[in-house]
Amino acid sequence: MEIRKYLGKALDPIHIGAGGYRLGRVDNTIVREPATDVPKIPGTSLAGAIREYATFYLQEKDEKCKNQNDEGEKRRCAEEKAKEYFGDEKRQGMLRFYDAQILFFPVSSINGTVWITTKDLIKYWLGDIKNSDGEEIKIPRDIEDEAYIIRWVNDKKPDKLNLGWLLLVVGSQFNDDNSEIITLPLELKDFIKKIVLVSDKLFSHIVNDNLEVRTSVRIDSTTGTAAEGALFTYEAIPRGTVFGFEIIEDKRRGEKNEVDGMIKAAFKYLKLLGVGGMGTRGFGRLEILWPPVDSEKKIEKREGEGDND
């Protein structure tokens, strides 16, 4: 078995509905972790979307499928091929998808957009990354109910920081003795300029208080106006949120290069077509940032640049 970690950025708000209605500020709520109440993208949602996009890819690129007589036969061929990777009711696939967790969550502040995270999250998702183009950042060993600035570009660090409506004291600076080193990949440091660590307790509250909430109404097809009593609200994870998720591959089955190519191709569809609901309303697109989908091309380019020296 091989565990692969991926980091993705929401290009649009993402809505994965919890189903049904509940009392509260919105009608249609999103899926959350039961223990922490933090929103997530379920592994089933990722697997379903990536499976469909992989089928698109196989339909056009697989040697057997693309040479079928008509589009219907191409589709059936691609669906059968996809079952080898994703499984069906009769057999288990070689790929296992796990829930996408929020790693960095964007929050409005008087200092601009700030991305919040927790010590455990950043250590789990970034702790193993070795990236020569990345940036080493220090994180404190001990966390209290304060805001700990671990990255702050082109601005003076404040003594107090508001995260939405919540005002926090900025934690004292930490040195080598009471800190750890984490590498922030190049693909993240290019757009995340301000990162703040908060406690697990505060993280859940801040995230839930700063979700995007929209209002929609159903249109009566007869009159062309809003249907009576059809106003509803729904929540979404905001644009700019960074997720971490894992895929486990059973390496005993299938060719590694073939599986890699299919997954990377499906990721490109995620950036175009997205995941979750409300896709026709501008929701759902997810861009994979790490490892880069075109990482092989970047490596080839660097090697070529080195040859010219």
PDB file of C-alpha atoms in Angstrom:
ATOM      1  CA  MET A   1       0.000   0.000   0.000  1.00  0.00           C
ATOM      2  CA  GLU A   2       1.173   3.527  -0.787  1.00  0.00           C
ATOM      3  CA  ILE A   3      -0.241   6.579   1.002  1.00  0.00           C
ATOM      4  CA  ARG A   4      -0.319   9.786  -1.039  1.00  0.00           C
ATOM      5  CA  LYS A   5      -1.055  13.166   0.491  1.00  0.00           C
ATOM      6  CA  TYR A   6      -2.517  15.977  -1.607  1.00  0.00           C
ATOM      7  CA  LEU A   7      -3.202  19.643  -0.923  1.00  0.00           C
ATOM      8  CA  GLY A   8      -5.933  21.447  -2.823  1.00  0.00           C
ATOM      9  CA  LYS A   9      -7.286  25.006  -2.928  1.00  0.00           C
ATOM     10  CA  ALA A  10     -10.947  25.883  -3.331  1.00  0.00           C
ATOM     11  CA  LEU A  11     -11.276  28.110  -6.393  1.00  0.00           C
ATOM     12  CA  ASP A  12     -14.981  28.564  -5.617  1.00  0.00           C
ATOM     13  CA  PRO A  13     -17.117  28.070  -2.519  1.00  0.00           C
ATOM     14  CA  ILE A  14     -17.712  24.347  -1.933  1.00  0.00           C
ATOM     15  CA  HIS A  15     -21.048  22.932  -0.780  1.00  0.00           C
ATOM     16  CA  ILE A  16     -21.303  19.273   0.210  1.00  0.00           C
ATOM     17  CA  GLY A  17     -24.820  19.031   1.580  1.00  0.00           C
ATOM     18  CA  ALA A  18     -25.537  17.131   4.781  1.00  0.00           C
ATOM     19  CA  GLY A  19     -29.002  16.239   3.500  1.00  0.00           C
ATOM     20  CA  GLY A  20     -32.324  17.333   4.920  1.00  0.00           C
ATOM     21  CA  TYR A  21     -32.974  20.383   7.054  1.00  0.00           C
ATOM     22  CA  ARG A  22     -32.246  21.367  10.636  1.00  0.00           C
ATOM     23  CA  LEU A  23     -33.026  24.272  12.914  1.00  0.00           C
ATOM     24  CA  GLY A  24     -30.448  27.024  12.710  1.00  0.00           C
ATOM     25  CA  ARG A  25     -29.349  30.001  10.697  1.00  0.00           C
ATOM     26  CA  VAL A  26     -29.358  28.151   7.347  1.00  0.00           C
ATOM     27  CA  ASP A  27     -31.701  25.650   5.705  1.00  0.00           C
ATOM     28  CA  ASN A  28     -29.151  23.528   3.819  1.00  0.00           C
ATOM     29  CA  THR A  29     -26.108  22.730   5.943  1.00  0.00           C
ATOM     30  CA  ILE A  30     -22.814  21.141   4.901  1.00  0.00           C
ATOM     31  CA  VAL A  31     -21.128  17.947   6.070  1.00  0.00           C
ATOM     32  CA  ARG A  32     -19.062  18.223   9.257  1.00  0.00           C
ATOM     33  CA  GLU A  33     -16.816  16.100  11.428  1.00  0.00           C
ATOM     34  CA  PRO A  34     -19.056  14.762  14.235  1.00  0.00           C
ATOM     35  CA  ALA A  35     -16.416  15.191  16.957  1.00  0.00           C
ATOM     36  CA  THR A  36     -15.121  18.673  16.093  1.00  0.00           C
ATOM     37  CA  ASP A  37     -18.000  20.162  14.040  1.00  0.00           C
ATOM     38  CA  VAL A  38     -15.442  21.332  11.447  1.00  0.00           C
ATOM     39  CA  PRO A  39     -16.682  21.122   7.819  1.00  0.00           C
ATOM     40  CA  LYS A  40     -15.035  18.642   5.454  1.00  0.00           C
ATOM     41  CA  ILE A  41     -15.265  17.092   1.993  1.00  0.00           C
ATOM     42  CA  PRO A  42     -16.204  13.417   2.447  1.00  0.00           C
ATOM     43  CA  GLY A  43     -13.993  10.844   0.769  1.00  0.00           C
ATOM     44  CA  THR A  44     -17.074   9.505  -1.017  1.00  0.00           C
ATOM     45  CA  SER A  45     -17.608  12.893  -2.694  1.00  0.00           C
ATOM     46  CA  LEU A  46     -13.988  13.017  -3.844  1.00  0.00           C
ATOM     47  CA  ALA A  47     -14.063   9.407  -5.036  1.00  0.00           C
ATOM     48  CA  GLY A  48     -17.290   9.910  -6.978  1.00  0.00           C
ATOM     49  CA  ALA A  49     -16.111  13.051  -8.744  1.00  0.00           C
ATOM     50  CA  ILE A  50     -12.628  11.699  -9.515  1.00  0.00           C
ATOM     51  CA  ARG A  51     -14.094   8.413 -10.766  1.00  0.00           C
ATOM     52  CA  GLU A  52     -16.344  10.253 -13.208  1.00  0.00           C
ATOM     53  CA  TYR A  53     -13.494  12.460 -14.416  1.00  0.00           C
ATOM     54  CA  ALA A  54     -11.206   9.444 -14.756  1.00  0.00           C
ATOM     55  CA  THR A  55     -13.882   7.848 -16.933  1.00  0.00           C
ATOM     56  CA  PHE A  56     -13.846  10.924 -19.190  1.00  0.00           C
ATOM     57  CA  TYR A  57     -10.079  10.585 -19.473  1.00  0.00           C
ATOM     58  CA  LEU A  58     -10.104   6.844 -20.203  1.00  0.00           C
ATOM     59  CA  GLN A  59     -12.810   7.313 -22.804  1.00  0.00           C
ATOM     60  CA  GLU A  60     -10.499   9.500 -24.869  1.00  0.00           C
ATOM     61  CA  LYS A  61      -7.003   8.246 -23.968  1.00  0.00           C
ATOM     62  CA  ASP A  62      -7.172   4.500 -23.285  1.00  0.00           C
ATOM     63  CA  GLU A  63      -6.016   2.611 -26.392  1.00  0.00           C
ATOM     64  CA  LYS A  64      -8.848   0.101 -26.262  1.00  0.00           C
ATOM     65  CA  CYS A  65     -11.629   2.528 -25.429  1.00  0.00           C
ATOM     66  CA  LYS A  66     -10.812   5.354 -27.829  1.00  0.00           C
ATOM     67  CA  ASN A  67     -10.902   2.966 -30.804  1.00  0.00           C
ATOM     68  CA  GLN A  68     -14.486   1.813 -30.179  1.00  0.00           C
ATOM     69  CA  ASN A  69     -17.050   2.441 -32.907  1.00  0.00           C
ATOM     70  CA  ASP A  70     -19.300   4.997 -31.209  1.00  0.00           C
ATOM     71  CA  GLU A  71     -19.480   7.190 -28.118  1.00  0.00           C
ATOM     72  CA  GLY A  72     -21.723   4.754 -26.263  1.00  0.00           C
ATOM     73  CA  GLU A  73     -19.233   1.914 -26.654  1.00  0.00           C
ATOM     74  CA  LYS A  74     -16.373   4.219 -25.654  1.00  0.00           C
ATOM     75  CA  ARG A  75     -18.270   5.140 -22.503  1.00  0.00           C
ATOM     76  CA  ARG A  76     -19.025   1.524 -21.573  1.00  0.00           C
ATOM     77  CA  CYS A  77     -15.402   0.539 -22.175  1.00  0.00           C
ATOM     78  CA  ALA A  78     -14.154   3.404 -19.985  1.00  0.00           C
ATOM     79  CA  GLU A  79     -16.610   2.525 -17.204  1.00  0.00           C
ATOM     80  CA  GLU A  80     -15.392  -1.081 -17.166  1.00  0.00           C
ATOM     81  CA  LYS A  81     -11.782   0.116 -17.057  1.00  0.00           C
ATOM     82  CA  ALA A  82     -12.595   2.511 -14.209  1.00  0.00           C
ATOM     83  CA  LYS A  83     -13.968  -0.383 -12.146  1.00  0.00           C
ATOM     84  CA  GLU A  84     -10.449  -1.809 -11.953  1.00  0.00           C
ATOM     85  CA  TYR A  85      -9.313   1.321 -10.104  1.00  0.00           C
ATOM     86  CA  PHE A  86     -12.423   2.310  -8.162  1.00  0.00           C
ATOM     87  CA  GLY A  87     -14.229  -1.010  -7.745  1.00  0.00           C
ATOM     88  CA  ASP A  88     -17.955  -1.787  -7.914  1.00  0.00           C
ATOM     89  CA  GLU A  89     -20.531  -3.760  -5.948  1.00  0.00           C
ATOM     90  CA  LYS A  90     -18.680  -7.012  -6.726  1.00  0.00           C
ATOM     91  CA  ARG A  91     -15.047  -6.084  -6.087  1.00  0.00           C
ATOM     92  CA  GLN A  92     -12.885  -3.618  -4.223  1.00  0.00           C
ATOM     93  CA  GLY A  93     -10.921  -1.024  -6.157  1.00  0.00           C
ATOM     94  CA  MET A  94      -7.207  -0.392  -5.887  1.00  0.00           C
ATOM     95  CA  LEU A  95      -7.726   3.237  -4.765  1.00  0.00           C
ATOM     96  CA  ARG A  96      -9.071   4.339  -1.400  1.00  0.00           C
ATOM     97  CA  PHE A  97     -10.155   7.931  -0.827  1.00  0.00           C
ATOM     98  CA  TYR A  98     -10.252   9.611   2.575  1.00  0.00           C
ATOM     99  CA  ASP A  99     -11.995  12.755   3.789  1.00  0.00           C
ATOM    100  CA  ALA A 100     -10.488  16.112   2.864  1.00  0.00           C
ATOM    101  CA  GLN A 101      -9.746  18.167   5.985  1.00  0.00           C
ATOM    102  CA  ILE A 102      -9.493  21.927   6.168  1.00  0.00           C
ATOM    103  CA  LEU A 103      -5.805  22.800   6.558  1.00  0.00           C
ATOM    104  CA  PHE A 104      -5.826  26.579   6.030  1.00  0.00           C
ATOM    105  CA  PHE A 105      -9.067  28.547   6.392  1.00  0.00           C
ATOM    106  CA  PRO A 106      -9.308  32.180   5.167  1.00  0.00           C
ATOM    107  CA  VAL A 107     -10.730  34.727   7.598  1.00  0.00           C
ATOM    108  CA  SER A 108     -11.253  38.451   7.159  1.00  0.00           C
ATOM    109  CA  SER A 109      -9.365  40.732   9.539  1.00  0.00           C
ATOM    110  CA  ILE A 110      -8.426  44.389   9.808  1.00  0.00           C
ATOM    111  CA  ASN A 111      -5.020  43.328   8.430  1.00  0.00           C
ATOM    112  CA  GLY A 112      -6.546  41.694   5.353  1.00  0.00           C
ATOM    113  CA  THR A 113      -7.149  38.011   4.753  1.00  0.00           C
ATOM    114  CA  VAL A 114      -5.555  35.713   7.321  1.00  0.00           C
ATOM    115  CA  TRP A 115      -5.405  31.925   6.999  1.00  0.00           C
ATOM    116  CA  ILE A 116      -5.873  30.052  10.267  1.00  0.00           C
ATOM    117  CA  THR A 117      -4.774  26.522  11.101  1.00  0.00           C
ATOM    118  CA  THR A 118      -3.847  24.407  14.123  1.00  0.00           C
ATOM    119  CA  LYS A 119      -0.589  22.880  15.258  1.00  0.00           C
ATOM    120  CA  ASP A 120      -1.781  19.309  14.706  1.00  0.00           C
ATOM    121  CA  LEU A 121      -3.133  20.045  11.230  1.00  0.00           C
ATOM    122  CA  ILE A 122      -0.024  21.786   9.940  1.00  0.00           C
ATOM    123  CA  LYS A 123       2.285  19.131  11.391  1.00  0.00           C
ATOM    124  CA  TYR A 124       0.293  16.271   9.882  1.00  0.00           C
ATOM    125  CA  TRP A 125      -0.105  17.702   6.394  1.00  0.00           C
ATOM    126  CA  LEU A 126       3.187  19.583   5.996  1.00  0.00           C
ATOM    127  CA  GLY A 127       5.483  17.734   8.386  1.00  0.00           C
ATOM    128  CA  ASP A 128       6.777  15.285   5.766  1.00  0.00           C
ATOM    129  CA  ILE A 129       7.166  17.754   2.896  1.00  0.00           C
ATOM    130  CA  LYS A 130      10.701  18.371   1.670  1.00  0.00           C
ATOM    131  CA  ASN A 131      10.703  21.199  -0.835  1.00  0.00           C
ATOM    132  CA  SER A 132      13.832  23.157  -1.701  1.00  0.00           C
ATOM    133  CA  ASP A 133      11.674  25.951  -3.147  1.00  0.00           C
ATOM    134  CA  GLY A 134       9.502  26.128  -0.044  1.00  0.00           C
ATOM    135  CA  GLU A 135       9.848  28.320   3.021  1.00  0.00           C
ATOM    136  CA  GLU A 136      10.788  27.085   6.475  1.00  0.00           C
ATOM    137  CA  ILE A 137       8.497  28.475   9.158  1.00  0.00           C
ATOM    138  CA  LYS A 138       8.560  28.082  12.929  1.00  0.00           C
ATOM    139  CA  ILE A 139       5.560  26.830  14.877  1.00  0.00           C
ATOM    140  CA  PRO A 140       5.290  26.987  18.683  1.00  0.00           C
ATOM    141  CA  ARG A 141       5.370  23.797  20.718  1.00  0.00           C
ATOM    142  CA  ASP A 142       2.748  25.018  23.196  1.00  0.00           C
ATOM    143  CA  ILE A 143      -0.564  26.568  22.146  1.00  0.00           C
ATOM    144  CA  GLU A 144      -2.968  28.584  24.302  1.00  0.00           C
ATOM    145  CA  ASP A 145      -6.085  30.583  23.397  1.00  0.00           C
ATOM    146  CA  GLU A 146      -4.106  33.236  21.551  1.00  0.00           C
ATOM    147  CA  ALA A 147      -3.225  33.957  17.918  1.00  0.00           C
ATOM    148  CA  TYR A 148       0.271  32.777  16.990  1.00  0.00           C
ATOM    149  CA  ILE A 149       1.611  34.436  13.855  1.00  0.00           C
ATOM    150  CA  ILE A 150       3.831  32.010  11.931  1.00  0.00           C
ATOM    151  CA  ARG A 151       3.902  33.879   8.585  1.00  0.00           C
ATOM    152  CA  TRP A 152       3.287  37.587   8.024  1.00  0.00           C
ATOM    153  CA  VAL A 153       4.475  39.096   4.735  1.00  0.00           C
ATOM    154  CA  ASN A 154       4.690  42.799   3.822  1.00  0.00           C
ATOM    155  CA  ASP A 155       2.980  44.103   6.946  1.00  0.00           C
ATOM    156  CA  LYS A 156       3.786  44.968  10.550  1.00  0.00           C
ATOM    157  CA  LYS A 157       2.777  42.285  13.039  1.00  0.00           C
ATOM    158  CA  PRO A 158       0.007  43.520  15.359  1.00  0.00           C
ATOM    159  CA  ASP A 159      -0.275  43.049  19.125  1.00  0.00           C
ATOM    160  CA  LYS A 160      -3.921  42.064  18.769  1.00  0.00           C
ATOM    161  CA  LEU A 161      -5.664  40.444  15.823  1.00  0.00           C
ATOM    162  CA  ASN A 162      -9.330  40.150  14.931  1.00  0.00           C
ATOM    163  CA  LEU A 163     -10.419  36.953  13.172  1.00  0.00           C
ATOM    164  CA  GLY A 164     -13.885  37.864  11.993  1.00  0.00           C
ATOM    165  CA  TRP A 165     -15.680  39.153  15.077  1.00  0.00           C
ATOM    166  CA  LEU A 166     -13.233  37.524  17.523  1.00  0.00           C
ATOM    167  CA  LEU A 167     -10.375  39.663  18.884  1.00  0.00           C
ATOM    168  CA  LEU A 168      -7.336  37.730  20.115  1.00  0.00           C
ATOM    169  CA  VAL A 169      -4.075  38.685  21.749  1.00  0.00           C
ATOM    170  CA  VAL A 170      -1.111  37.800  19.536  1.00  0.00           C
ATOM    171  CA  GLY A 171       1.044  35.177  21.252  1.00  0.00           C
ATOM    172  CA  SER A 172       4.592  36.016  22.246  1.00  0.00           C
ATOM    173  CA  GLN A 173       7.418  35.292  19.838  1.00  0.00           C
ATOM    174  CA  PHE A 174       8.934  31.836  20.049  1.00  0.00           C
ATOM    175  CA  ASN A 175      12.585  30.899  19.610  1.00  0.00           C
ATOM    176  CA  ASP A 176      14.424  27.748  18.567  1.00  0.00           C
ATOM    177  CA  ASP A 177      14.037  26.189  22.011  1.00  0.00           C
ATOM    178  CA  ASN A 178      10.234  26.273  22.065  1.00  0.00           C
ATOM    179  CA  SER A 179       9.439  25.865  18.361  1.00  0.00           C
ATOM    180  CA  GLU A 180       9.482  23.351  15.515  1.00  0.00           C
ATOM    181  CA  ILE A 181      10.285  23.809  11.815  1.00  0.00           C
ATOM    182  CA  ILE A 182       7.728  23.136   9.062  1.00  0.00           C
ATOM    183  CA  THR A 183       8.240  23.643   5.318  1.00  0.00           C
ATOM    184  CA  LEU A 184       5.553  25.578   3.466  1.00  0.00           C
ATOM    185  CA  PRO A 185       5.557  24.460  -0.208  1.00  0.00           C
ATOM    186  CA  LEU A 186       6.187  27.025  -2.924  1.00  0.00           C
ATOM    187  CA  GLU A 187       2.670  26.497  -4.300  1.00  0.00           C
ATOM    188  CA  LEU A 188       1.184  27.636  -0.980  1.00  0.00           C
ATOM    189  CA  LYS A 189       3.546  30.439  -0.006  1.00  0.00           C
ATOM    190  CA  ASP A 190       2.857  32.217  -3.298  1.00  0.00           C
ATOM    191  CA  PHE A 191      -0.705  33.101  -2.250  1.00  0.00           C
ATOM    192  CA  ILE A 192      -0.935  32.569   1.525  1.00  0.00           C
ATOM    193  CA  LYS A 193       0.809  35.639   2.934  1.00  0.00           C
ATOM    194  CA  LYS A 194      -0.493  35.570   6.516  1.00  0.00           C
ATOM    195  CA  ILE A 195      -0.813  32.376   8.589  1.00  0.00           C
ATOM    196  CA  VAL A 196      -1.983  32.246  12.193  1.00  0.00           C
ATOM    197  CA  LEU A 197      -2.058  29.246  14.529  1.00  0.00           C
ATOM    198  CA  VAL A 198      -4.975  28.947  16.945  1.00  0.00           C
ATOM    199  CA  SER A 199      -6.036  26.271  19.420  1.00  0.00           C
ATOM    200  CA  ASP A 200      -8.230  23.360  18.321  1.00  0.00           C
ATOM    201  CA  LYS A 201     -11.098  24.765  20.385  1.00  0.00           C
ATOM    202  CA  LEU A 202     -10.968  28.175  18.722  1.00  0.00           C
ATOM    203  CA  PHE A 203     -10.405  26.733  15.244  1.00  0.00           C
ATOM    204  CA  SER A 204     -13.823  25.070  15.122  1.00  0.00           C
ATOM    205  CA  HIS A 205     -15.621  28.205  16.340  1.00  0.00           C
ATOM    206  CA  ILE A 206     -13.796  30.549  13.960  1.00  0.00           C
ATOM    207  CA  VAL A 207     -14.380  28.299  10.948  1.00  0.00           C
ATOM    208  CA  ASN A 208     -18.100  27.868  11.608  1.00  0.00           C
ATOM    209  CA  ASP A 209     -18.600  31.579  12.260  1.00  0.00           C
ATOM    210  CA  ASN A 210     -16.958  32.530   8.955  1.00  0.00           C
ATOM    211  CA  LEU A 211     -18.543  30.115   6.484  1.00  0.00           C
ATOM    212  CA  GLU A 212     -20.163  31.597   3.412  1.00  0.00           C
ATOM    213  CA  VAL A 213     -23.970  31.772   3.578  1.00  0.00           C
ATOM    214  CA  ARG A 214     -26.041  32.434   0.464  1.00  0.00           C
ATOM    215  CA  THR A 215     -29.730  32.911  -0.205  1.00  0.00           C
ATOM    216  CA  SER A 216     -31.517  31.492  -3.242  1.00  0.00           C
ATOM    217  CA  VAL A 217     -35.065  31.211  -4.467  1.00  0.00           C
ATOM    218  CA  ARG A 218     -36.809  28.748  -6.760  1.00  0.00           C
ATOM    219  CA  ILE A 219     -38.297  30.277  -9.903  1.00  0.00           C
ATOM    220  CA  ASP A 220     -41.841  29.386 -10.919  1.00  0.00           C
ATOM    221  CA  SER A 221     -41.564  28.111 -14.506  1.00  0.00           C
ATOM    222  CA  THR A 222     -45.081  29.317 -15.307  1.00  0.00           C
ATOM    223  CA  THR A 223     -44.811  32.916 -14.143  1.00  0.00           C
ATOM    224  CA  GLY A 224     -41.047  33.359 -14.418  1.00  0.00           C
ATOM    225  CA  THR A 225     -40.990  34.942 -10.966  1.00  0.00           C
ATOM    226  CA  ALA A 226     -39.994  33.726  -7.520  1.00  0.00           C
ATOM    227  CA  ALA A 227     -42.159  30.864  -6.272  1.00  0.00           C
ATOM    228  CA  GLU A 228     -44.054  31.556  -3.061  1.00  0.00           C
ATOM    229  CA  GLY A 229     -42.360  30.127   0.022  1.00  0.00           C
ATOM    230  CA  ALA A 230     -39.378  28.895  -2.019  1.00  0.00           C
ATOM    231  CA  LEU A 231     -36.704  31.096  -0.443  1.00  0.00           C
ATOM    232  CA  PHE A 232     -33.886  29.081   1.131  1.00  0.00           C
ATOM    233  CA  THR A 233     -30.387  29.599   2.510  1.00  0.00           C
ATOM    234  CA  TYR A 234     -27.334  27.368   2.310  1.00  0.00           C
ATOM    235  CA  GLU A 235     -23.774  27.449   3.579  1.00  0.00           C
ATOM    236  CA  ALA A 236     -20.459  26.707   1.889  1.00  0.00           C
ATOM    237  CA  ILE A 237     -16.754  26.493   2.614  1.00  0.00           C
ATOM    238  CA  PRO A 238     -15.319  29.763   1.221  1.00  0.00           C
ATOM    239  CA  ARG A 239     -13.050  30.283  -1.753  1.00  0.00           C
ATOM    240  CA  GLY A 240      -9.353  30.160  -0.853  1.00  0.00           C
ATOM    241  CA  THR A 241      -9.656  27.360   1.708  1.00  0.00           C
ATOM    242  CA  VAL A 242      -6.815  24.827   1.502  1.00  0.00           C
ATOM    243  CA  PHE A 243      -7.655  21.154   2.056  1.00  0.00           C
ATOM    244  CA  GLY A 244      -5.526  18.108   2.716  1.00  0.00           C
ATOM    245  CA  PHE A 245      -6.657  14.633   1.677  1.00  0.00           C
ATOM    246  CA  GLU A 246      -5.158  11.191   1.170  1.00  0.00           C
ATOM    247  CA  ILE A 247      -5.427   8.473  -1.456  1.00  0.00           C
ATOM    248  CA  ILE A 248      -4.130   4.986  -0.716  1.00  0.00           C
ATOM    249  CA  GLU A 249      -3.129   2.868  -3.711  1.00  0.00           C
ATOM    250  CA  ASP A 250      -2.837  -0.914  -3.663  1.00  0.00           C
ATOM    251  CA  LYS A 251       0.435  -1.225  -5.589  1.00  0.00           C
ATOM    252  CA  ARG A 252      -0.029  -4.944  -6.084  1.00  0.00           C
ATOM    253  CA  ARG A 253      -2.614  -4.203  -8.759  1.00  0.00           C
ATOM    254  CA  GLY A 254      -2.121  -2.069 -11.847  1.00  0.00           C
ATOM    255  CA  GLU A 255       0.797  -0.183 -13.340  1.00  0.00           C
ATOM    256  CA  LYS A 256       1.994   2.760 -11.232  1.00  0.00           C
ATOM    257  CA  ASN A 257       2.558   5.097 -14.195  1.00  0.00           C
ATOM    258  CA  GLU A 258      -0.872   4.291 -15.591  1.00  0.00           C
ATOM    259  CA  VAL A 259      -2.581   5.001 -12.265  1.00  0.00           C
ATOM    260  CA  ASP A 260      -0.594   8.228 -11.771  1.00  0.00           C
ATOM    261  CA  GLY A 261      -1.531   9.480 -15.221  1.00  0.00           C
ATOM    262  CA  MET A 262      -5.202   8.777 -14.666  1.00  0.00           C
ATOM    263  CA  ILE A 263      -5.285  10.500 -11.260  1.00  0.00           C
ATOM    264  CA  LYS A 264      -3.458  13.587 -12.544  1.00  0.00           C
ATOM    265  CA  ALA A 265      -5.838  13.813 -15.499  1.00  0.00           C
ATOM    266  CA  ALA A 266      -8.841  13.556 -13.165  1.00  0.00           C
ATOM    267  CA  PHE A 267      -7.387  16.332 -10.989  1.00  0.00           C
ATOM    268  CA  LYS A 268      -7.405  18.658 -13.986  1.00  0.00           C
ATOM    269  CA  TYR A 269     -11.157  18.036 -14.346  1.00  0.00           C
ATOM    270  CA  LEU A 270     -11.585  18.901 -10.648  1.00  0.00           C
ATOM    271  CA  LYS A 271     -10.200  22.341 -11.458  1.00  0.00           C
ATOM    272  CA  LEU A 272     -12.707  22.728 -14.298  1.00  0.00           C
ATOM    273  CA  LEU A 273     -15.866  20.933 -13.143  1.00  0.00           C
ATOM    274  CA  GLY A 274     -15.457  20.712  -9.390  1.00  0.00           C
ATOM    275  CA  VAL A 275     -16.915  18.628  -6.595  1.00  0.00           C
ATOM    276  CA  GLY A 276     -20.137  18.809  -4.587  1.00  0.00           C
ATOM    277  CA  GLY A 277     -23.411  20.599  -5.216  1.00  0.00           C
ATOM    278  CA  MET A 278     -24.464  23.955  -6.651  1.00  0.00           C
ATOM    279  CA  GLY A 279     -22.088  23.520  -9.597  1.00  0.00           C
ATOM    280  CA  THR A 280     -24.341  25.530 -11.925  1.00  0.00           C
ATOM    281  CA  ARG A 281     -24.283  28.408  -9.428  1.00  0.00           C
ATOM    282  CA  GLY A 282     -20.516  28.861  -9.495  1.00  0.00           C
ATOM    283  CA  PHE A 283     -19.545  26.395  -6.766  1.00  0.00           C
ATOM    284  CA  GLY A 284     -17.164  23.490  -6.417  1.00  0.00           C
ATOM    285  CA  ARG A 285     -13.911  23.943  -8.345  1.00  0.00           C
ATOM    286  CA  LEU A 286     -10.862  22.532  -6.553  1.00  0.00           C
ATOM    287  CA  GLU A 287      -7.256  22.961  -7.723  1.00  0.00           C
ATOM    288  CA  ILE A 288      -4.616  20.472  -6.599  1.00  0.00           C
ATOM    289  CA  LEU A 289      -1.562  22.450  -5.498  1.00  0.00           C
ATOM    290  CA  TRP A 290       0.703  19.834  -3.969  1.00  0.00           C
ATOM    291  CA  PRO A 291       2.214  17.754  -5.372  1.00  0.00           C
ATOM    292  CA  PRO A 292       1.919  19.825  -8.569  1.00  0.00           C
ATOM    293  CA  VAL A 293      -0.098  18.057 -11.269  1.00  0.00           C
ATOM    294  CA  ASP A 294       2.551  19.079 -13.818  1.00  0.00           C
ATOM    295  CA  SER A 295       5.499  18.379 -11.484  1.00  0.00           C
ATOM    296  CA  GLU A 296       7.218  16.159 -14.073  1.00  0.00           C
ATOM    297  CA  LYS A 297       7.209  19.015 -16.584  1.00  0.00           C
ATOM    298  CA  LYS A 298       8.712  21.359 -13.980  1.00  0.00           C
ATOM    299  CA  ILE A 299      11.470  18.859 -13.230  1.00  0.00           C
ATOM    300  CA  GLU A 300      12.242  18.445 -16.917  1.00  0.00           C
ATOM    301  CA  LYS A 301      12.399  22.219 -17.325  1.00  0.00           C
ATOM    302  CA  ARG A 302      14.823  22.647 -14.437  1.00  0.00           C
ATOM    303  CA  GLU A 303      17.044  19.880 -15.764  1.00  0.00           C
ATOM    304  CA  GLY A 304      17.074  21.579 -19.161  1.00  0.00           C
ATOM    305  CA  GLU A 305      17.964  24.916 -17.601  1.00  0.00           C
ATOM    306  CA  GLY A 306      20.861  23.268 -15.812  1.00  0.00           C
ATOM    307  CA  ASP A 307      22.189  21.835 -19.068  1.00  0.00           C
ATOM    308  CA  ASN A 308      22.452  25.316 -20.552  1.00  0.00           C
ATOM    309  CA  ASP A 309      24.841  26.546 -17.861  1.00  0.00           C
TER     310      ASP A 309
END
